[in-house]
C-alpha positions as YAML, in Angstrom:
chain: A
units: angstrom
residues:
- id: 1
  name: UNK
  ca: [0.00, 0.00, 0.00]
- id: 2
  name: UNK
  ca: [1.17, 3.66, -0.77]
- id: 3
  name: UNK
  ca: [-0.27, 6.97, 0.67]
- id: 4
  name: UNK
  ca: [0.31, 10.22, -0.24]
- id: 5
  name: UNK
  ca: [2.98, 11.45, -2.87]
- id: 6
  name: UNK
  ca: [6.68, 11.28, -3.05]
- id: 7
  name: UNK
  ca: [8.70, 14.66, -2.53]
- id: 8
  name: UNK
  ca: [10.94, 13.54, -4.29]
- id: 9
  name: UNK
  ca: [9.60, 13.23, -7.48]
- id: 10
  name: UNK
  ca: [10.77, 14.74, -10.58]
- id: 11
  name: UNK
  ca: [13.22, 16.62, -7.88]
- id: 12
  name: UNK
  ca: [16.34, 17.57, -9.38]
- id: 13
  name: UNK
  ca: [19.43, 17.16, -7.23]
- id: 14
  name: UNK
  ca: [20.99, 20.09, -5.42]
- id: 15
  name: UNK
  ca: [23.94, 20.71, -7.43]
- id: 16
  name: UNK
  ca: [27.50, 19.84, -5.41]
- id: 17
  name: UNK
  ca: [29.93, 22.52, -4.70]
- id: 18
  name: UNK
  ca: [32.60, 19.82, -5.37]
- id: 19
  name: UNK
  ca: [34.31, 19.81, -8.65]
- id: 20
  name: UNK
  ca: [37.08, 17.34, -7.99]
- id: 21
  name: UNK
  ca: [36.43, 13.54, -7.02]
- id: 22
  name: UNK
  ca: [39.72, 11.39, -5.51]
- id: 23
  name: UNK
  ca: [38.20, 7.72, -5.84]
- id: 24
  name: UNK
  ca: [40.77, 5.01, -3.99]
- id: 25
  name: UNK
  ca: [39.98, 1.44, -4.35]
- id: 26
  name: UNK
  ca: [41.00, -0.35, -0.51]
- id: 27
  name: UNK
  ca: [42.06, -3.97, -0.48]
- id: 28
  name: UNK
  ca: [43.35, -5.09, 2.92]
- id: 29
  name: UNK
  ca: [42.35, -8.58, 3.50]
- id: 30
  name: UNK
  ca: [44.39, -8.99, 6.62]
- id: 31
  name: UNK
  ca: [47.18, -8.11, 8.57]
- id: 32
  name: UNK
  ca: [49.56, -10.84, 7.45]
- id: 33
  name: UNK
  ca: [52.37, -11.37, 5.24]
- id: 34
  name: UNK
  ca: [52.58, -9.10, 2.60]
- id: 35
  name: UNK
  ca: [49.12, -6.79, 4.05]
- id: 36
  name: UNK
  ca: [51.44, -6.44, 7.31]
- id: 37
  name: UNK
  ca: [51.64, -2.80, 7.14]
- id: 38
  name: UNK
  ca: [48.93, -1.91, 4.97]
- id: 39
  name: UNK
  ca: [46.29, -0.44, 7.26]
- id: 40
  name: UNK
  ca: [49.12, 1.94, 8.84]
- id: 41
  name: UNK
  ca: [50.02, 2.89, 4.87]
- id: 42
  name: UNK
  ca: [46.44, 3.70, 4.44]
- id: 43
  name: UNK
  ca: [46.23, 5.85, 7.43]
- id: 44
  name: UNK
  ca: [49.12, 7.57, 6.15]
- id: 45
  name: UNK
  ca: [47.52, 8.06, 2.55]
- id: 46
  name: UNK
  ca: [44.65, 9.54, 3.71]
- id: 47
  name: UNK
  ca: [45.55, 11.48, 6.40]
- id: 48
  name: UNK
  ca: [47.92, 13.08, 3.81]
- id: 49
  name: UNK
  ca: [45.21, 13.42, 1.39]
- id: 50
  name: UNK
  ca: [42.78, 15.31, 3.99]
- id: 51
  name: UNK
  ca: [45.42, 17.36, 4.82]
- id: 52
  name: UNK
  ca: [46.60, 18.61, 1.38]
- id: 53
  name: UNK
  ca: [43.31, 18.67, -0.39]
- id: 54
  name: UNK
  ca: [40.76, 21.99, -0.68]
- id: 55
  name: UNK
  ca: [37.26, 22.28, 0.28]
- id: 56
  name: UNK
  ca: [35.48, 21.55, -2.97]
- id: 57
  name: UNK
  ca: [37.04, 17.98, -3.31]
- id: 58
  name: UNK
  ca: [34.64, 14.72, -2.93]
- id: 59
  name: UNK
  ca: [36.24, 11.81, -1.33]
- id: 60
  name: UNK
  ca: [35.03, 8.04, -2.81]
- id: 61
  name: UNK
  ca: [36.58, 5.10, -1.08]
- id: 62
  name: UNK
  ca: [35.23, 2.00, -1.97]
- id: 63
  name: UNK
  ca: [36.46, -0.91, 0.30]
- id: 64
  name: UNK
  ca: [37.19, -3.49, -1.80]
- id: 65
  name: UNK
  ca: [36.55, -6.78, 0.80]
- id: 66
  name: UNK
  ca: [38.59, -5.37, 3.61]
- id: 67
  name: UNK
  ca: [39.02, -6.86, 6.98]
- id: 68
  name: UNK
  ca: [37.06, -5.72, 9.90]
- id: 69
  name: UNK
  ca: [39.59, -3.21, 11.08]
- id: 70
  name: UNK
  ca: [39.63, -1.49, 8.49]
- id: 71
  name: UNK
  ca: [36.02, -1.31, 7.77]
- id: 72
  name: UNK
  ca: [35.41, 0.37, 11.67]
- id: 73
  name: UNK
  ca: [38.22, 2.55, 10.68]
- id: 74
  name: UNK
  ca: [36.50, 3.40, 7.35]
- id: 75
  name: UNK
  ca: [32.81, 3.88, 8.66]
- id: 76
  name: UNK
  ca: [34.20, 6.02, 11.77]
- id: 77
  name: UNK
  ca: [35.73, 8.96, 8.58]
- id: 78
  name: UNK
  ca: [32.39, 8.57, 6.99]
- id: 79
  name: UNK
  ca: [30.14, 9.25, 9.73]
- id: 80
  name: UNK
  ca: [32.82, 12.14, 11.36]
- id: 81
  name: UNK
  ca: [32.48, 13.36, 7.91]
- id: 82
  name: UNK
  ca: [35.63, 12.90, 6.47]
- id: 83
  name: UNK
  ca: [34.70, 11.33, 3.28]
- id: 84
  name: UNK
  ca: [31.86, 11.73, 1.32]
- id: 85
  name: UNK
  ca: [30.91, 8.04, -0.11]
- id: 86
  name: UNK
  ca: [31.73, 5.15, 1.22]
- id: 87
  name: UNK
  ca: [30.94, 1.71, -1.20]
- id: 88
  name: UNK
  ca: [31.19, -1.40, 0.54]
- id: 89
  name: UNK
  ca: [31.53, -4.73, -1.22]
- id: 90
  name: UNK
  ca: [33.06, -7.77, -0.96]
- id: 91
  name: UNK
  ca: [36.52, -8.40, -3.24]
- id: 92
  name: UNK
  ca: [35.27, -7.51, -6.55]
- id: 93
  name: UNK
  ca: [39.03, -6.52, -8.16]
- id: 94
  name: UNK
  ca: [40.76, -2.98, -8.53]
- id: 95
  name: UNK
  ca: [38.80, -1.91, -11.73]
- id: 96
  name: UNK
  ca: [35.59, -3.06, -10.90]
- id: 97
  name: UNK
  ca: [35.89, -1.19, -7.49]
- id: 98
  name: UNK
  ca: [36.75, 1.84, -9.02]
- id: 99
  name: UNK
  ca: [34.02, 1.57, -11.92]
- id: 100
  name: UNK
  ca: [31.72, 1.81, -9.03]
- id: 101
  name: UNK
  ca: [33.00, 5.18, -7.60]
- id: 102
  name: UNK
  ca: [32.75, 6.47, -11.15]
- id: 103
  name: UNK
  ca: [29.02, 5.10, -11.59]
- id: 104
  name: UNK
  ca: [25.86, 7.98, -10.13]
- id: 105
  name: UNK
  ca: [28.76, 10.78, -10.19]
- id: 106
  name: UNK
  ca: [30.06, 13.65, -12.47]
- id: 107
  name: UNK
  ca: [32.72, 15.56, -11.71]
- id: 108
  name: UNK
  ca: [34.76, 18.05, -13.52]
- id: 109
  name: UNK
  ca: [37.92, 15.91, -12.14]
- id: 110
  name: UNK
  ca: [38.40, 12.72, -11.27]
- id: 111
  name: UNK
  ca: [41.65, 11.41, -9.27]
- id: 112
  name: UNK
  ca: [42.23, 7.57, -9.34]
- id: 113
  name: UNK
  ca: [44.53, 6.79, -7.14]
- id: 114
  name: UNK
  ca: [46.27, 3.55, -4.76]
- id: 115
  name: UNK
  ca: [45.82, 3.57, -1.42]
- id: 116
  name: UNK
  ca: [49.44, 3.93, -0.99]
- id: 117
  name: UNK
  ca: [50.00, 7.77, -1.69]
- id: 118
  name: UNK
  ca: [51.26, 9.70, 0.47]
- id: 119
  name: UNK
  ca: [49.99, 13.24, -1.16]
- id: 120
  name: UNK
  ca: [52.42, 16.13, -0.86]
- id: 121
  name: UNK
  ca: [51.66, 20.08, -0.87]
- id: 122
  name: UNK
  ca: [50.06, 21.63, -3.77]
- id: 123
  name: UNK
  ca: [49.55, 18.37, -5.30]
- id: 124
  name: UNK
  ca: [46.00, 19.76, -6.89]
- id: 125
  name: UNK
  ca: [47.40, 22.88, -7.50]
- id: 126
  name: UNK
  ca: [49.91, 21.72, -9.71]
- id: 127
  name: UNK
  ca: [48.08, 19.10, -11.43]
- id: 128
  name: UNK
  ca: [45.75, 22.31, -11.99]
- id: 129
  name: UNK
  ca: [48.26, 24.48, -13.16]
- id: 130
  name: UNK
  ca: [48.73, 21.51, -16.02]
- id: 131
  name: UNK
  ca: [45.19, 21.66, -16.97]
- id: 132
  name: UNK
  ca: [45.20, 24.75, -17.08]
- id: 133
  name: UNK
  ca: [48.27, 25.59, -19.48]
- id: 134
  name: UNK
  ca: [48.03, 22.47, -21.65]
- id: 135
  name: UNK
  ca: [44.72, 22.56, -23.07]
- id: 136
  name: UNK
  ca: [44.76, 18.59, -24.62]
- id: 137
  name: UNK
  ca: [45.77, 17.51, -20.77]
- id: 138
  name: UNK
  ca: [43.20, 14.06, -20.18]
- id: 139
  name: UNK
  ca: [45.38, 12.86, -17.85]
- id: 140
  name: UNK
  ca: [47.59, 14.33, -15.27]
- id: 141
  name: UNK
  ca: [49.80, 12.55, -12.67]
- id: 142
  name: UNK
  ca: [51.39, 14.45, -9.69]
- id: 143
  name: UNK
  ca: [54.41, 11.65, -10.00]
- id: 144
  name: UNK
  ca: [56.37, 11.79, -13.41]
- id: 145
  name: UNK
  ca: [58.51, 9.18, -14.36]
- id: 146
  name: UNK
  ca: [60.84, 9.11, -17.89]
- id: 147
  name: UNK
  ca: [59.68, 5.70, -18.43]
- id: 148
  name: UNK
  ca: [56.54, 6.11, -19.36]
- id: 149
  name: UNK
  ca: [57.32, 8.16, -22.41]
- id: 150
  name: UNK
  ca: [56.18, 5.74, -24.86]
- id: 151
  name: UNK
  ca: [52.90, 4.43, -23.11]
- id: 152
  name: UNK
  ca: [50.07, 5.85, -24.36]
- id: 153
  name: UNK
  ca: [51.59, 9.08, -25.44]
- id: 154
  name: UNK
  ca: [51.55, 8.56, -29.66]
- id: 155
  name: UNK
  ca: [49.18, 11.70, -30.21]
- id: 156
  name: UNK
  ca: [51.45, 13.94, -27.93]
- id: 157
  name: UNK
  ca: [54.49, 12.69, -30.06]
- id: 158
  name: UNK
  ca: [53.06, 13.23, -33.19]
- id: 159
  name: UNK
  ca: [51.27, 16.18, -32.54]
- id: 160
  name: UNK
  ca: [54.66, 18.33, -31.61]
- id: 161
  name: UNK
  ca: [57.42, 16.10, -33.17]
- id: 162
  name: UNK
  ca: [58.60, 19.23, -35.08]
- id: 163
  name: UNK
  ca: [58.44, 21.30, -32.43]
- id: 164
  name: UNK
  ca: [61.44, 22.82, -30.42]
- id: 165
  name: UNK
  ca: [58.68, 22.80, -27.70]
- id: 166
  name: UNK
  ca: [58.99, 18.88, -27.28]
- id: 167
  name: UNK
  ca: [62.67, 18.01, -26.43]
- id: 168
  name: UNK
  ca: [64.60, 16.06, -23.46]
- id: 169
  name: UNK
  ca: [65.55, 18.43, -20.37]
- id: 170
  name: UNK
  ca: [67.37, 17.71, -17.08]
- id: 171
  name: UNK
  ca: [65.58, 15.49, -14.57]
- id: 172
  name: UNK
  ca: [63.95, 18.35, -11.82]
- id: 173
  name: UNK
  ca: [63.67, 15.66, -8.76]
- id: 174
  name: UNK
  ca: [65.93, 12.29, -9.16]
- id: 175
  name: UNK
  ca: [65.30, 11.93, -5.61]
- id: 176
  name: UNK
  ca: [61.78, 11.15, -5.91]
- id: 177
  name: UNK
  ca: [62.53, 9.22, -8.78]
- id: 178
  name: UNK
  ca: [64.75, 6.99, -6.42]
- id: 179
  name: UNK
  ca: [62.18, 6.67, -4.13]
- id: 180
  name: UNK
  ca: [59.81, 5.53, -6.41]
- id: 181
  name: UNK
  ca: [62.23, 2.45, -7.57]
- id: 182
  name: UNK
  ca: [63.07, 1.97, -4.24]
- id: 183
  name: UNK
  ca: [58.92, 1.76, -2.96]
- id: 184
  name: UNK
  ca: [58.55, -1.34, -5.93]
- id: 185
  name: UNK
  ca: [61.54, -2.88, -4.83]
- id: 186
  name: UNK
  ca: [63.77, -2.78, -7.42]
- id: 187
  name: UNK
  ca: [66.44, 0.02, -6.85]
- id: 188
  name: UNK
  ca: [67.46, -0.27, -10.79]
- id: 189
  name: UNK
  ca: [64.14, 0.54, -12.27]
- id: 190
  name: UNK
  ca: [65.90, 3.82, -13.97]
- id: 191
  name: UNK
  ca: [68.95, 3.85, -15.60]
- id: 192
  name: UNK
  ca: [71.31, 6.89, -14.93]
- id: 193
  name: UNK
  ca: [70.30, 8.39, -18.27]
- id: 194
  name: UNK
  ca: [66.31, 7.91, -16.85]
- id: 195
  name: UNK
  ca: [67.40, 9.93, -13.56]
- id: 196
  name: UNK
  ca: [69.08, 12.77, -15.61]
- id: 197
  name: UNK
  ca: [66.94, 13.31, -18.60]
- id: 198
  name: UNK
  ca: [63.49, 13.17, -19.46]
- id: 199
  name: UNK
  ca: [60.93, 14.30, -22.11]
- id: 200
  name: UNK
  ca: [59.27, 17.41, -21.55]
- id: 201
  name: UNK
  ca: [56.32, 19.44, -23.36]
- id: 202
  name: UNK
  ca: [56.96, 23.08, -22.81]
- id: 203
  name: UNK
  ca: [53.79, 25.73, -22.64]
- id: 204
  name: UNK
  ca: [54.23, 29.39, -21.69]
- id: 205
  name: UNK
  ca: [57.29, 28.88, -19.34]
- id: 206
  name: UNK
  ca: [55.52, 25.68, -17.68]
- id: 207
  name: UNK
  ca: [56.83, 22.05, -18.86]
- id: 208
  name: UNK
  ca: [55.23, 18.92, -18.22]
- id: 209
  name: UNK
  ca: [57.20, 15.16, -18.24]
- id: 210
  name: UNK
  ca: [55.25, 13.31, -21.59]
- id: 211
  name: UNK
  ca: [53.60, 10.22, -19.93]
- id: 212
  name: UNK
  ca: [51.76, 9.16, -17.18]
- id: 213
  name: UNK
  ca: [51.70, 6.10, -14.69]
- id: 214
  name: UNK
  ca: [48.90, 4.63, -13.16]
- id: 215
  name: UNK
  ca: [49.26, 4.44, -9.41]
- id: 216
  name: UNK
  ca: [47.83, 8.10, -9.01]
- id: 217
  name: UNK
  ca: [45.86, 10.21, -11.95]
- id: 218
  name: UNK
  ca: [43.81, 12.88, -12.39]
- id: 219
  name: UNK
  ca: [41.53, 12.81, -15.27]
- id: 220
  name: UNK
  ca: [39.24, 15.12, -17.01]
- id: 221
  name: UNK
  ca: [35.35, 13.68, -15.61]
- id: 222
  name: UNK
  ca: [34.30, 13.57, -19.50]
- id: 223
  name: UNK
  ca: [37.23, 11.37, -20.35]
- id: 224
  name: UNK
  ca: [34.45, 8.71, -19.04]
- id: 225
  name: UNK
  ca: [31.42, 9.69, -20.43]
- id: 226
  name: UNK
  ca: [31.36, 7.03, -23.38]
- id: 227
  name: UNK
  ca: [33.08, 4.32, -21.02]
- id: 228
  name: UNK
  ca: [31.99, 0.94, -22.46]
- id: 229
  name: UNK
  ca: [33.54, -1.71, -20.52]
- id: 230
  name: UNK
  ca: [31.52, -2.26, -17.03]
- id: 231
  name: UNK
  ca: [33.59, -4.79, -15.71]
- id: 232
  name: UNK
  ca: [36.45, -6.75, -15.66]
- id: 233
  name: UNK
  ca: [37.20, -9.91, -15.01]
- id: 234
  name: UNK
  ca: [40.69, -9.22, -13.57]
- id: 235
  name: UNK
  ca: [41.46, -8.59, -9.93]
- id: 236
  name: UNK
  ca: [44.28, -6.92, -10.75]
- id: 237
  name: UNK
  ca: [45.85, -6.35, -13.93]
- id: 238
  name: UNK
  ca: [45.08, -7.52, -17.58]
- id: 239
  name: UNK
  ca: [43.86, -5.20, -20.09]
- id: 240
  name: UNK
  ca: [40.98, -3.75, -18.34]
- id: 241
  name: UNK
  ca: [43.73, -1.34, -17.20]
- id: 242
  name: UNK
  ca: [44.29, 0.02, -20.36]
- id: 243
  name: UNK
  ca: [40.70, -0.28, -21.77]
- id: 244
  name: UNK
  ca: [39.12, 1.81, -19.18]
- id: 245
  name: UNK
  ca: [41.78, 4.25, -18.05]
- id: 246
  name: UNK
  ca: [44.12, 4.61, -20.93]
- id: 247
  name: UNK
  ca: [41.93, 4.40, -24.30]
- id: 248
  name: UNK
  ca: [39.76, 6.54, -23.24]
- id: 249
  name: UNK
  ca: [42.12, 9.39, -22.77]
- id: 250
  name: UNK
  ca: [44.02, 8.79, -26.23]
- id: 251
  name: UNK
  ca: [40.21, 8.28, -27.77]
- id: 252
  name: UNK
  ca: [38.93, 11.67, -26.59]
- id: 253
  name: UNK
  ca: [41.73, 13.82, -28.31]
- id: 254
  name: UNK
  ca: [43.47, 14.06, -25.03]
- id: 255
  name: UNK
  ca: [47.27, 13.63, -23.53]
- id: 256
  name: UNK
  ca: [48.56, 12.08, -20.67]
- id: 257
  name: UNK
  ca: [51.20, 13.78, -18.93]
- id: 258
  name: UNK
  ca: [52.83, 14.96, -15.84]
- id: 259
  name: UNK
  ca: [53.97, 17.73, -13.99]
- id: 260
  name: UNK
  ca: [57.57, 18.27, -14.12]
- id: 261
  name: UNK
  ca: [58.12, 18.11, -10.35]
- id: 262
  name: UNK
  ca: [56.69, 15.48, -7.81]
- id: 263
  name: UNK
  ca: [53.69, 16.42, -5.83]
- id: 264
  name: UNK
  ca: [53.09, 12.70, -4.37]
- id: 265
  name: UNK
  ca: [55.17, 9.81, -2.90]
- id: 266
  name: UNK
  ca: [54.41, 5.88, -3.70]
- id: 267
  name: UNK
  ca: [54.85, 4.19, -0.48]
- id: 268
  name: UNK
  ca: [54.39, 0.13, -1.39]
- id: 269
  name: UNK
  ca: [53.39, -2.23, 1.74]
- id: 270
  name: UNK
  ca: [56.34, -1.48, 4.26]
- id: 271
  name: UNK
  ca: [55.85, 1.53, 7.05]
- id: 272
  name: UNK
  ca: [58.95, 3.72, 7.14]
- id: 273
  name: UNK
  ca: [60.00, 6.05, 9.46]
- id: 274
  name: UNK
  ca: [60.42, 8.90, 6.41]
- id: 275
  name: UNK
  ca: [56.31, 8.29, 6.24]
- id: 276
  name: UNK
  ca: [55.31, 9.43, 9.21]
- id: 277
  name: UNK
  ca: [57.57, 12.37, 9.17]
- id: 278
  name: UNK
  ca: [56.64, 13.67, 5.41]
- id: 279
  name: UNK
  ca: [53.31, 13.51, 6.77]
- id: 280
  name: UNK
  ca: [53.90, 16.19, 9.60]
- id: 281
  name: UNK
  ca: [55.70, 18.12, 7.42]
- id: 282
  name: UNK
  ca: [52.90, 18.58, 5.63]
- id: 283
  name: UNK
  ca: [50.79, 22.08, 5.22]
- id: 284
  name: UNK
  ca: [47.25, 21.84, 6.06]
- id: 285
  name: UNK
  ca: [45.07, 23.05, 3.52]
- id: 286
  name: UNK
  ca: [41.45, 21.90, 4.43]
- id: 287
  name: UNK
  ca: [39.99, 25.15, 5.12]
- id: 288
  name: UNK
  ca: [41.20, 26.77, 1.76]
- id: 289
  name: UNK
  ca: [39.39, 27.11, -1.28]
- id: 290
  name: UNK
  ca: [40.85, 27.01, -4.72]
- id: 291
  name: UNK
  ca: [39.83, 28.09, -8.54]
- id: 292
  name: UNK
  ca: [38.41, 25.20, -10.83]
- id: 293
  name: UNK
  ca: [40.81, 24.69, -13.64]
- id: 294
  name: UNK
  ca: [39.64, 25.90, -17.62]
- id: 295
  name: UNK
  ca: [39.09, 22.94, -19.49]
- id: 296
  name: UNK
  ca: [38.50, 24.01, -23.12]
- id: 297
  name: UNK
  ca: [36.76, 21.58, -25.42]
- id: 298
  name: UNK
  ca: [39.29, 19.45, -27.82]
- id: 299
  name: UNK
  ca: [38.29, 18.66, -31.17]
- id: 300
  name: UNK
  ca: [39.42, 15.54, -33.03]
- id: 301
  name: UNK
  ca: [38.56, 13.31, -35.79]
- id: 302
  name: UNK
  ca: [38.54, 9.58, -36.07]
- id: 303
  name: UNK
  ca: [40.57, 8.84, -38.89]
- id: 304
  name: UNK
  ca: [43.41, 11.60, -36.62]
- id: 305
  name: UNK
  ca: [42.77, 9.20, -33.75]
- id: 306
  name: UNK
  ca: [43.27, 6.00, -35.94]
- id: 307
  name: UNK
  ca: [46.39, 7.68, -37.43]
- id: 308
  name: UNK
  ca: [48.07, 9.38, -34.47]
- id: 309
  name: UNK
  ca: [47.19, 6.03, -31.90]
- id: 310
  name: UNK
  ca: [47.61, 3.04, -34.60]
- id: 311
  name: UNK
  ca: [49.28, 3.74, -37.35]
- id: 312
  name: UNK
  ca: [51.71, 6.10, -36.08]
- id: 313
  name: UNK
  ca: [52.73, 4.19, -32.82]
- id: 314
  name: UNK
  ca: [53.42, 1.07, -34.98]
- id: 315
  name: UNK
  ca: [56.10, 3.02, -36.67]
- id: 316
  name: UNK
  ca: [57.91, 4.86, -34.04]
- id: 317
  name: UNK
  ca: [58.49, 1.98, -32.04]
- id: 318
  name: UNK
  ca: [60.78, 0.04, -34.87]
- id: 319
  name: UNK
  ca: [63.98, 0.06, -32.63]
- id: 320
  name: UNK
  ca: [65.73, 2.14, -35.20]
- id: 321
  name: UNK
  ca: [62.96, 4.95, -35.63]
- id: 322
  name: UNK
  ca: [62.79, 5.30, -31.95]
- id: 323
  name: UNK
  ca: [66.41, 5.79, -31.23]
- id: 324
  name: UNK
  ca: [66.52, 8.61, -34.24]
- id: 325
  name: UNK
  ca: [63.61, 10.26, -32.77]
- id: 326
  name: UNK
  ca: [65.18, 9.86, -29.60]
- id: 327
  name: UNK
  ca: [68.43, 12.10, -30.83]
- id: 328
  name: UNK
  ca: [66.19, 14.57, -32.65]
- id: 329
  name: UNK
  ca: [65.08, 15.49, -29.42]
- id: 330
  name: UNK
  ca: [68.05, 15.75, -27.50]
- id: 331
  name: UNK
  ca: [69.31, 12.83, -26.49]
- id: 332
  name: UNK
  ca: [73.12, 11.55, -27.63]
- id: 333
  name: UNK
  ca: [73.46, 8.36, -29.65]
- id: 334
  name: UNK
  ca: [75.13, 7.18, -26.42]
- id: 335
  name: UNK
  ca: [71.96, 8.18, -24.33]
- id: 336
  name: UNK
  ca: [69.36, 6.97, -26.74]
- id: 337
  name: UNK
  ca: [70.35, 3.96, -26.89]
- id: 338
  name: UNK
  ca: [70.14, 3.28, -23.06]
- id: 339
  name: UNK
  ca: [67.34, 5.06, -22.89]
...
């Protein structure tokens, strides 16, 4: 039996003053093994993401089948109102947790991200700064890396290969670099040329590194907006990677790069002591507001796509081509080659 009528009906929703959405996908089964030190790492990411993060930003965590602990730790932010959605479900797999924070929203920005980030000062204002200068920016990571260059970056390449504006300039933080090698475990990830050099895209006195990982992103909201995959069947890994955070980018007529300095620190599944003191280092910013990046239309056709993404890529990446392009742009025979 119903009585009486919905207020709700044919109600539009109050319209958000949040313009940025940071979505982080939380897998802690346990506190064993290799999860050990997980739940302290995720205290540490978020702490240092509350901390460093304006006003207008909507927090998504979706717990992805976590353990007890850190479910009570997770419902205790929500209800102090700390973040805005939580999702809870049982172990579902990286992607399809994050396709779930993307689902029912729209945001101007989105920011994917691990829960092992410890976020640094101006982090958005930076990535902001990118959007703001490069107008083609899809994708923007607060971490660059010179080994990413070639992943996803064909229309960038293609679309300033004659231009003194795209060329290889000096590394601005190896450190962070180091750390980063150091967090995966495998202290020779860069070379020495990788620590000293990398490929830049320059824009009214601002450069950006050409590439982008994955571990933490910001993305234009309408990079999703034609998203066809809805799930994968991957817990971690495969193609769905690609297909639902890279593609899209590259099929919209946008770039993925990053900003020249590091604004964000991967931490992997070990506490350190250098942790817990970047984190009190920190600034706080909650109380500040901050303007919402320009983010002019792009226009692009689909045989340009099929060109600059297919055809294209397929030819730069013959060992030869690459290492010539590689000198055109800066880099000594010497240096290209270990490169």
């Amino acid at each position: 039996m119903r009585e009486g009528f919905n207020p709700n009906k044919d109600k539009k929703l109050t319209k958000s003053d949040c313009f940025h959405q940071v979505i982080i996908p939380v897998y802690i089964p346990n506190n064993k093994g290799y999860f050990k030190d997980s739940f302290q790492i995720l205290k540490y990411c978020l702490e240092s993401l509350f901390k460093t993060s304006h006003t207008n930003t909507y927090f998504t965590i979706v717990n992805n089948g976590s353990c007890i602990q850190v479910v009570h730790y997770l419902n205790n932010l929500h209800q102090n109102g700390k973040i805005n959605e939580l999702i809870h479900t049982s172990s579902i797999g990286k992607l399809n947790a994050i396709l779930k924070g993307l689902i029912g929203q729209k945001f101007k920005l989105v920011t994917i991200t691990d829960a092992d980030v410890l976020f640094l000062d101006s982090w958005q204002e930076e990535t902001y700064k990118i959007f703001n200068t490069f107008p083609k920016a899809g994708a923007v990571s607060p971490v660059p890396s010179s080994k990413v260059l070639k992943q996803f970056t064909s229309n960038i390449i293609i679309d300033n290969i004659f231009s003194n504006k795209l060329k290889f300039t000096k590394v601005l933080n190896p450190r962070a670099l180091k750390m980063f090698a150091e967090s995966i475990g495998n202290n020779n990830f860069y070379s020495r040329i990788h620590l000293q050099k990398n490929l830049t895209i320059q824009q009214n006195n601002i450069k950006a590194v050409v590439g982008a990982g994955h571990f933490v992103v910001t993305y234009r909201g309408d990079v999703f907006k034609n998203i066809k995959q809805k799930f994968s069947e991957y817990s971690l890994g495969g193609r769905s990677e690609s297909n639902i955070l890279d593609k899209p980018v590259l099929m919209n007529g946008f770039w993925r790069i990053s900003t020249q300095d590091n604004y964000a620190f991967h931490m992997g599944n070990v506490a350190e002591s250098w942790m817990e003191e970047c984190l009190n280092e920190i600034k706080s910013t909650l109380n500040e507001k901050i303007d919402k990046p320009v983010l002019k239309k792009v226009k692009y056709s689909n045989m340009g796509l099929f060109f600059k993404n297919s055809l294209f890529i397929n030819i730069i990446c013959y060992k030869l081509v690459w290492s010539l392009f590689l000198r055109f742009k800066g880099l000594t025979k010497k240096e290209a080659k270990e490169y």
